[in-house]
Every structure is written in structure tokens, then in C-alpha cells.
XYZ file of C-alpha atoms in Angstrom:
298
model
C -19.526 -4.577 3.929
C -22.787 -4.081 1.690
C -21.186 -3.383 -1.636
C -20.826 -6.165 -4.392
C -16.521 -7.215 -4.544
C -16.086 -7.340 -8.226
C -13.416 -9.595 -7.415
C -15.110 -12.291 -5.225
C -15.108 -15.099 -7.663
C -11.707 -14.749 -8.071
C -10.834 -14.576 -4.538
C -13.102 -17.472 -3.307
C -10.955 -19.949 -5.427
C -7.465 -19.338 -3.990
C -6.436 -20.388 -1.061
C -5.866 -18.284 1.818
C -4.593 -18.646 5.796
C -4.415 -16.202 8.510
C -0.874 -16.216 10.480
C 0.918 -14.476 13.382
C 4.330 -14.021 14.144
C 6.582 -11.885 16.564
C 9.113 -9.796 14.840
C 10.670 -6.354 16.088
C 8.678 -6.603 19.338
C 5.344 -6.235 17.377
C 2.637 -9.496 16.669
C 2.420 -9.202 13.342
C -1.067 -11.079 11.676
C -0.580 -11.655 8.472
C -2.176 -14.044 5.160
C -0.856 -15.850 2.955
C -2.436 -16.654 -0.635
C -2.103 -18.792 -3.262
C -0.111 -22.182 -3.169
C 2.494 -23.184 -1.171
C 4.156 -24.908 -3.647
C 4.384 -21.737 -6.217
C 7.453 -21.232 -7.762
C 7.300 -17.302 -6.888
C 6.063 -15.662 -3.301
C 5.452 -12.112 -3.106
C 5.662 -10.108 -0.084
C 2.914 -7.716 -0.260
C 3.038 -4.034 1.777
C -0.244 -1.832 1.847
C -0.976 1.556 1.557
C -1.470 4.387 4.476
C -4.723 3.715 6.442
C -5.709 0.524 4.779
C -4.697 -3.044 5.614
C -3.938 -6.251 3.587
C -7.875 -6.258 1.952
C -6.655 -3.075 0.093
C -4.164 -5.389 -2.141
C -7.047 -8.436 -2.725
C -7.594 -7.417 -5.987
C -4.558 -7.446 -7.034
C -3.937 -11.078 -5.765
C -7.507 -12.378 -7.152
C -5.312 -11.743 -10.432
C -2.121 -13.893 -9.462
C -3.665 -16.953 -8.721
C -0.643 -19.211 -9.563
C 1.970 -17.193 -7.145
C 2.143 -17.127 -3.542
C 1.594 -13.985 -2.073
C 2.456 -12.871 2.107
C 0.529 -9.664 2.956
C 0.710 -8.317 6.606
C -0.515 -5.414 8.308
C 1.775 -2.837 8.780
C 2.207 -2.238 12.621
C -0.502 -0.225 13.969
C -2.861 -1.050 11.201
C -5.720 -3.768 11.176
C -5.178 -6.723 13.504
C -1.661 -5.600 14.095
C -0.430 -3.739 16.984
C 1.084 -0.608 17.409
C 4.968 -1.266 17.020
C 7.105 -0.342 20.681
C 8.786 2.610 19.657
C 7.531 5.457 17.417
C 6.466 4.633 13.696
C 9.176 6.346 11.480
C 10.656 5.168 8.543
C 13.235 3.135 10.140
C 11.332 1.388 12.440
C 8.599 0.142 9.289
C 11.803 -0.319 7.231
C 13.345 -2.846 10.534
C 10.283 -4.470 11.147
C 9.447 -4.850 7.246
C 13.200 -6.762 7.109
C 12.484 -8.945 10.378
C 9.040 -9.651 8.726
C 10.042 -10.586 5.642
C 13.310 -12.703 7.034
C 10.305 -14.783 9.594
C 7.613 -15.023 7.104
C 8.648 -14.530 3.499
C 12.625 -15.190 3.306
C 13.629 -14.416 -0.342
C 10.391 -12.942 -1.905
C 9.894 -10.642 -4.224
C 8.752 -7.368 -2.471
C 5.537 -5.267 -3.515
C 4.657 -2.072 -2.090
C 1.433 0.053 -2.823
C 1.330 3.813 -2.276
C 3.113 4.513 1.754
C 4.320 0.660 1.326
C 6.098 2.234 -1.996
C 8.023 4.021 1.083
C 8.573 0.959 3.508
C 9.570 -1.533 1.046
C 12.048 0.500 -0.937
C 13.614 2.179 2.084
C 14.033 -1.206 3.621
C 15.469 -2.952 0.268
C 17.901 -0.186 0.442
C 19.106 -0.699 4.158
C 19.615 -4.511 3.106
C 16.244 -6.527 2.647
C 17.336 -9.538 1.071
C 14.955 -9.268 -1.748
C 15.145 -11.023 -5.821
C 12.874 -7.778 -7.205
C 11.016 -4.580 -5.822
C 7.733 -3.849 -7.210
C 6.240 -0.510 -6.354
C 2.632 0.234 -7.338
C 1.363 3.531 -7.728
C 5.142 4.621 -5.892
C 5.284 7.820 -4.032
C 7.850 9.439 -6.394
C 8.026 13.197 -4.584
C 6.890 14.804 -1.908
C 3.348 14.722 -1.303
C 2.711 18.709 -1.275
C 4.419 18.981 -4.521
C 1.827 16.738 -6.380
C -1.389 17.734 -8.158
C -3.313 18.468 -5.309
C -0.666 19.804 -2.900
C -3.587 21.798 -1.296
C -5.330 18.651 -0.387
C -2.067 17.486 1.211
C -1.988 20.810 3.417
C -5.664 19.703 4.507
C -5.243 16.297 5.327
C -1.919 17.505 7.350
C -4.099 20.086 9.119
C -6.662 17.238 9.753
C -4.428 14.515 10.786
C -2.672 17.616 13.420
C -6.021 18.335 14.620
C -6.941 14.890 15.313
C -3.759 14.634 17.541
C -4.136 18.013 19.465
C -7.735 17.630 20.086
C -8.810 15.869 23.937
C -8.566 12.241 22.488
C -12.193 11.085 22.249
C -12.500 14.124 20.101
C -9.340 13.861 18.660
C -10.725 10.038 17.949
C -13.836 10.941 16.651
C -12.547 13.177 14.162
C -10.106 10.937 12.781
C -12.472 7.672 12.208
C -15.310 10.245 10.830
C -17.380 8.423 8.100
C -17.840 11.431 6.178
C -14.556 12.195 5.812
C -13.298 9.084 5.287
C -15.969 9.019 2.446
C -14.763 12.428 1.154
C -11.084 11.026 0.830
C -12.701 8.222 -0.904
C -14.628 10.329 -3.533
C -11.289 12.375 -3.960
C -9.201 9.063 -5.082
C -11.351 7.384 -7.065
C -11.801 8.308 -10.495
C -13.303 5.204 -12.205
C -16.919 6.100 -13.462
C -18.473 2.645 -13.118
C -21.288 3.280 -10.672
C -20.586 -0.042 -8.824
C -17.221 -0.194 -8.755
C -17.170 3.418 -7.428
C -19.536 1.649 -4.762
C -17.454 -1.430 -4.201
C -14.226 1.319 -3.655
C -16.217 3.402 -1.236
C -17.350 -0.262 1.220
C -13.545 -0.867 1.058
C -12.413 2.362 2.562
C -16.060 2.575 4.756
C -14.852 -0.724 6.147
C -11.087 -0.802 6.642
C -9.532 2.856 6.257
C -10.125 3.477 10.276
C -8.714 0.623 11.500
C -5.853 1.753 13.400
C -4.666 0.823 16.757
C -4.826 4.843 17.654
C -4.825 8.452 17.279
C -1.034 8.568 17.862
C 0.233 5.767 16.021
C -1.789 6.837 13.205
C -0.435 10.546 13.367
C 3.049 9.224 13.673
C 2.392 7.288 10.353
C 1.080 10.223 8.293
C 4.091 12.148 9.544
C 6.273 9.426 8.406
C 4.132 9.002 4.616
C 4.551 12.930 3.846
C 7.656 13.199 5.267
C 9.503 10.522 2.788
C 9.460 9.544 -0.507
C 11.143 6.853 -2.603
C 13.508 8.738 -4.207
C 15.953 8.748 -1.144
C 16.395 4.842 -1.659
C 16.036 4.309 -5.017
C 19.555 5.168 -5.879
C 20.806 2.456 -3.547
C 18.935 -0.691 -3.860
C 20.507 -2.991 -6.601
C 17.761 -5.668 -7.619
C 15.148 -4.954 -10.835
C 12.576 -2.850 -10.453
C 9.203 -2.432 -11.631
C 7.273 0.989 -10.950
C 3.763 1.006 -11.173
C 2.634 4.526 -12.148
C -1.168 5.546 -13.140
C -1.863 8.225 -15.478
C -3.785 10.637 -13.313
C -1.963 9.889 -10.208
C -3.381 12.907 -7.975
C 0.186 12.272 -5.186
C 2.900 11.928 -7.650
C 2.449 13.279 -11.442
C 4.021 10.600 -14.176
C 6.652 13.658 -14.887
C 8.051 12.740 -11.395
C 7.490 9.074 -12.053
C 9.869 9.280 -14.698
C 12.482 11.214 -13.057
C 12.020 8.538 -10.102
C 12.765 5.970 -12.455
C 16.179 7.525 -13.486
C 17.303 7.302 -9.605
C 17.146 2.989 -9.831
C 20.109 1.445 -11.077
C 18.011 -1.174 -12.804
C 14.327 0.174 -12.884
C 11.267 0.081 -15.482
C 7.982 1.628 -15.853
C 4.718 0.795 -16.510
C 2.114 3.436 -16.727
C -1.722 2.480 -16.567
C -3.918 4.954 -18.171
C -7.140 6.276 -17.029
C -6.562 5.728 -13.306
C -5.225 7.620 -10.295
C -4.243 6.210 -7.347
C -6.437 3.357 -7.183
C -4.831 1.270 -9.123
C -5.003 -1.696 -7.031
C -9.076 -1.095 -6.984
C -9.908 0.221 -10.221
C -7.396 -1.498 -12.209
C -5.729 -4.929 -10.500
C -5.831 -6.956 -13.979
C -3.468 -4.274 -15.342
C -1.384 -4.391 -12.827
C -0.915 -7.933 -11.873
C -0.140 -8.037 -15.886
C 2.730 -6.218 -15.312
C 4.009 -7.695 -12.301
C 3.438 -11.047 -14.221
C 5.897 -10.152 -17.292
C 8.196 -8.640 -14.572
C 8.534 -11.498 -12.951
C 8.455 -13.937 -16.095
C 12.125 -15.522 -16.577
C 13.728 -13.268 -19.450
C 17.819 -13.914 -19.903
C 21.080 -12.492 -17.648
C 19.085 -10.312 -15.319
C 16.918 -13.121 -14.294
C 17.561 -14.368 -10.267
């Protein structure tokens, strides 16, 4: 890394430990941050392509909870899962994670977590709350840049079909990774812009391989959360941005109307960074989600 973290300070005063454990036939490393004494423990699933750095911000921000956050199978220092990597098997593995590492937290997605954690809370994760951040409301090629979608699914085939050092290259490509970058971020402050574009230059090709990380893709434009939300029965907090370029805040509202028990919170003036550009915001709103208010109230 050779950008400034904005969030260091934060970070450097809570405590954090790296873990393992077995579940669903896949070592799963995960951290843990925070106290282990805190009355509330989050279970924390990243985004497509990144790992559990990607939601650091975020926790720098909720220094007095303790938050789990794994990488998804096939991602970081986790293996590939036995088995391809559909929905269901992230959705089994999520609820054998969670009932090994994190039994009875509160569940947080970001972005293809959105997918994971609510599909999984709806097949029976034993969970007190779902928090989705920047949730994947409607199918990807439907959003505001539906033509991006169509390239990254001809890139992501290509990288597949292609001999596999090729196929390889292609796929962990700097300049492409940087040009997805660029294309997400939206913030204008020069070094945030720069501390975004380390993040991705540092963790976004970390996946175990070509296949595993086609299966995924597959998997994150082939699903959204709307299938589940009608059938998961805790509170539920979206996390929408205004200029979300993958799901406009039209569909965020209509996504909102699927959950039994659901609210929204929209941040303004970002897109689907929120958990770089705007963690504060967002760990605000998880924090008066979570704060004890009446009936409702686990």
C-alpha cells in the first residue's frame, strides 16, 4: 500500500485478532474487532472482489461494538469453497460461519454480501437484525450503467475462456482494476480518491482463481436481494447512496417495500463506495439501528 488510510488513527486503537475456523468444508480466516465484552457483535460480509479490509472503515467508526468479518470463500486468505460458488453454497457456508464464529449477531452485508447475507437470513440464519449497505436492489444490467455491466460480463467470460495464464493475466490486470476503480468512486477529494484506488490496487485481485472468481460474478449478476427480502422476518436497515451507479434509489425504495419490517437510509453525494467515501455516515446509521428503541427491540 503507498496511499495515506484516512482511517488509520481510528483503526490503530481498536483491537483486532486474526482467526480460522472450518465450516462447510472451507478454512475460513477471519478478524474480529472491537471488544469482546461489547454488548453488540456484528457479523460483517464484503463486497465482490474485495476482502474484509474493504469494510475497515466502517468499523474504525464502531469502536464500542464487536465486529466478525471473514473472507468470503475464494477471496483473500480464504480458500476456494468444495463445490461451485452459487448462492446457496455462500448462503450455507455464511449460516455455518456465522453459527461457529458469530452465533446470534447482527448481520451486515456490503454490495454482493447484500446478496449472501439476506439470502441466507431468509433460508434460516439465526440473526437479531440485517443490515445491508449499499444493497443490490435489482438486477445489475438494469441499473445506471447497465452497459458497464455487459462489459464487465464480457470481461469476466473472457477471462474464463482464455488459456488460463492469459485468462489470469487478464483478470488481475492493474489497469483495469484501476479503471473499475475510477468508475466507482465519485468522491472529489484528491487523497481520498488516492487512498480508494491503494485499496482496490491492493486487495481487488485477491482471489484463489480464475474459476472461482467467474463462478462468483455469475452468482453477483445473477441474484439480487429482492428474492429474499420478502421472507426474512427480523428489522432491517438498507443502506442506499444517492448516486448508486448498480441499483438507482427508485429501486431502493421498491426493495424496501418487499421487507416485512425494513427502513432506509439514503446517503447523499456517494455511489457505491459508501463504505470508503462515507463510513461515518454509515456506521451512524447502523448505530441508531441498533440503539434499543421500544417493542421491536431483540
Amino acid at each position: 500500500m503507498t496511499a495515506a488510510n484516512p482511517y488509520a488513527e481510528r483503526l490503530d486503537a481498536i483491537p483486532v485478532a486474526r482467526h480460522d475456523v472450518t465450516v462447510a468444508g472451507t478454512r475460513t480466516a477471519y478478524w474480529t474487532y472491537g471488544p469482546d465484552d461489547a454488548a453488540t457483535t456484528i457479523l460483517a460480509v464484503h463486497g465482490f472482489r474485495g476482502e474484509h479490509h474493504g469494510l475497515e472503515p466502517v468499523v474504525a467508526f464502531l469502536d464500542d461494538v464487536r465486529v466478525v468479518s471473514p473472507d468470503l470463500p475464494g477471496f483473500g486468505e480464504t480458500p476456494a469453497m468444495p463445490g461451485r460458488h452459487d448462492l446457496a453454497g455462500y448462503a450455507d457456508w455464511l449460516t455455518a460461519f456465522a453459527a461457529a464464529a458469530a452465533p446470534g449477531a447482527v448481520v451486515l452485508g456490503h454490495s454482493f454480501g447484500s446478496i449472501v447475507s439476506a439470502a441466507a437470513v431468509a433460508r434460516g440464519l439465526r440473526a437479531p437484525r440485517l443490515i445491508l449497505v449499499n444493497p443490490i436492489g435489482a438486477p445489475a444490467l438494469e441499473g445506471p450503467r447497465g452497459i458497464l455491466t455487459r462489459l464487465a460480463i464480457f470481461y469476466y467470460r473472457a477471462g474464463a475462456r482464455l488459456p488460463r495464464r492469459l485468462g489470469d493475466a487478464l483478470l488481475r490486470n492493474p489497469l483495469i482494476v484501476r479503471v473499475m476503480s475510477i468508475a466507482m468512486a465519485k468522491t472529489r477529494d484528491k487523497d481520498l480518491r488516492a487512498f480508494i484506488h491503494d485499496q482496490h490496487d491492493t486487495y481487488f485481485s485477491r482471489f484463489a482463481d480464475r474459476d472461482t472468481l467467474s463462478e462468483a460474478f455469475v452468482t453477483s449478476v445473477s441474484n439480487d436481494v429482492r428474492a429474499a427480502a420478502p421472507d426474512i422476518p427480523v428489522p432491517t436497515l438498507l443502506v442506499a447512496a444517492e448516486n448508486d451507479d448498480i441499483t438507482p434509489l427508485s429501486a431502493q425504495y421498491a426493495l424496501q417495500k418487499l421487507f416485512p419490517h425494513a427502513e432506509l437510509v439514503v446517503i447523499p453525494g456517494v455511489g457505491h463506495l459508501i463504505h470508503y467515501e462515507t463510513p461515518q455516515a454509515a456506521a451512524s446509521a447502523v448505530r441508531r439501528f441498533l440503539r434499543p428503541s421500544g417493542a421491536d427491540t431483540p
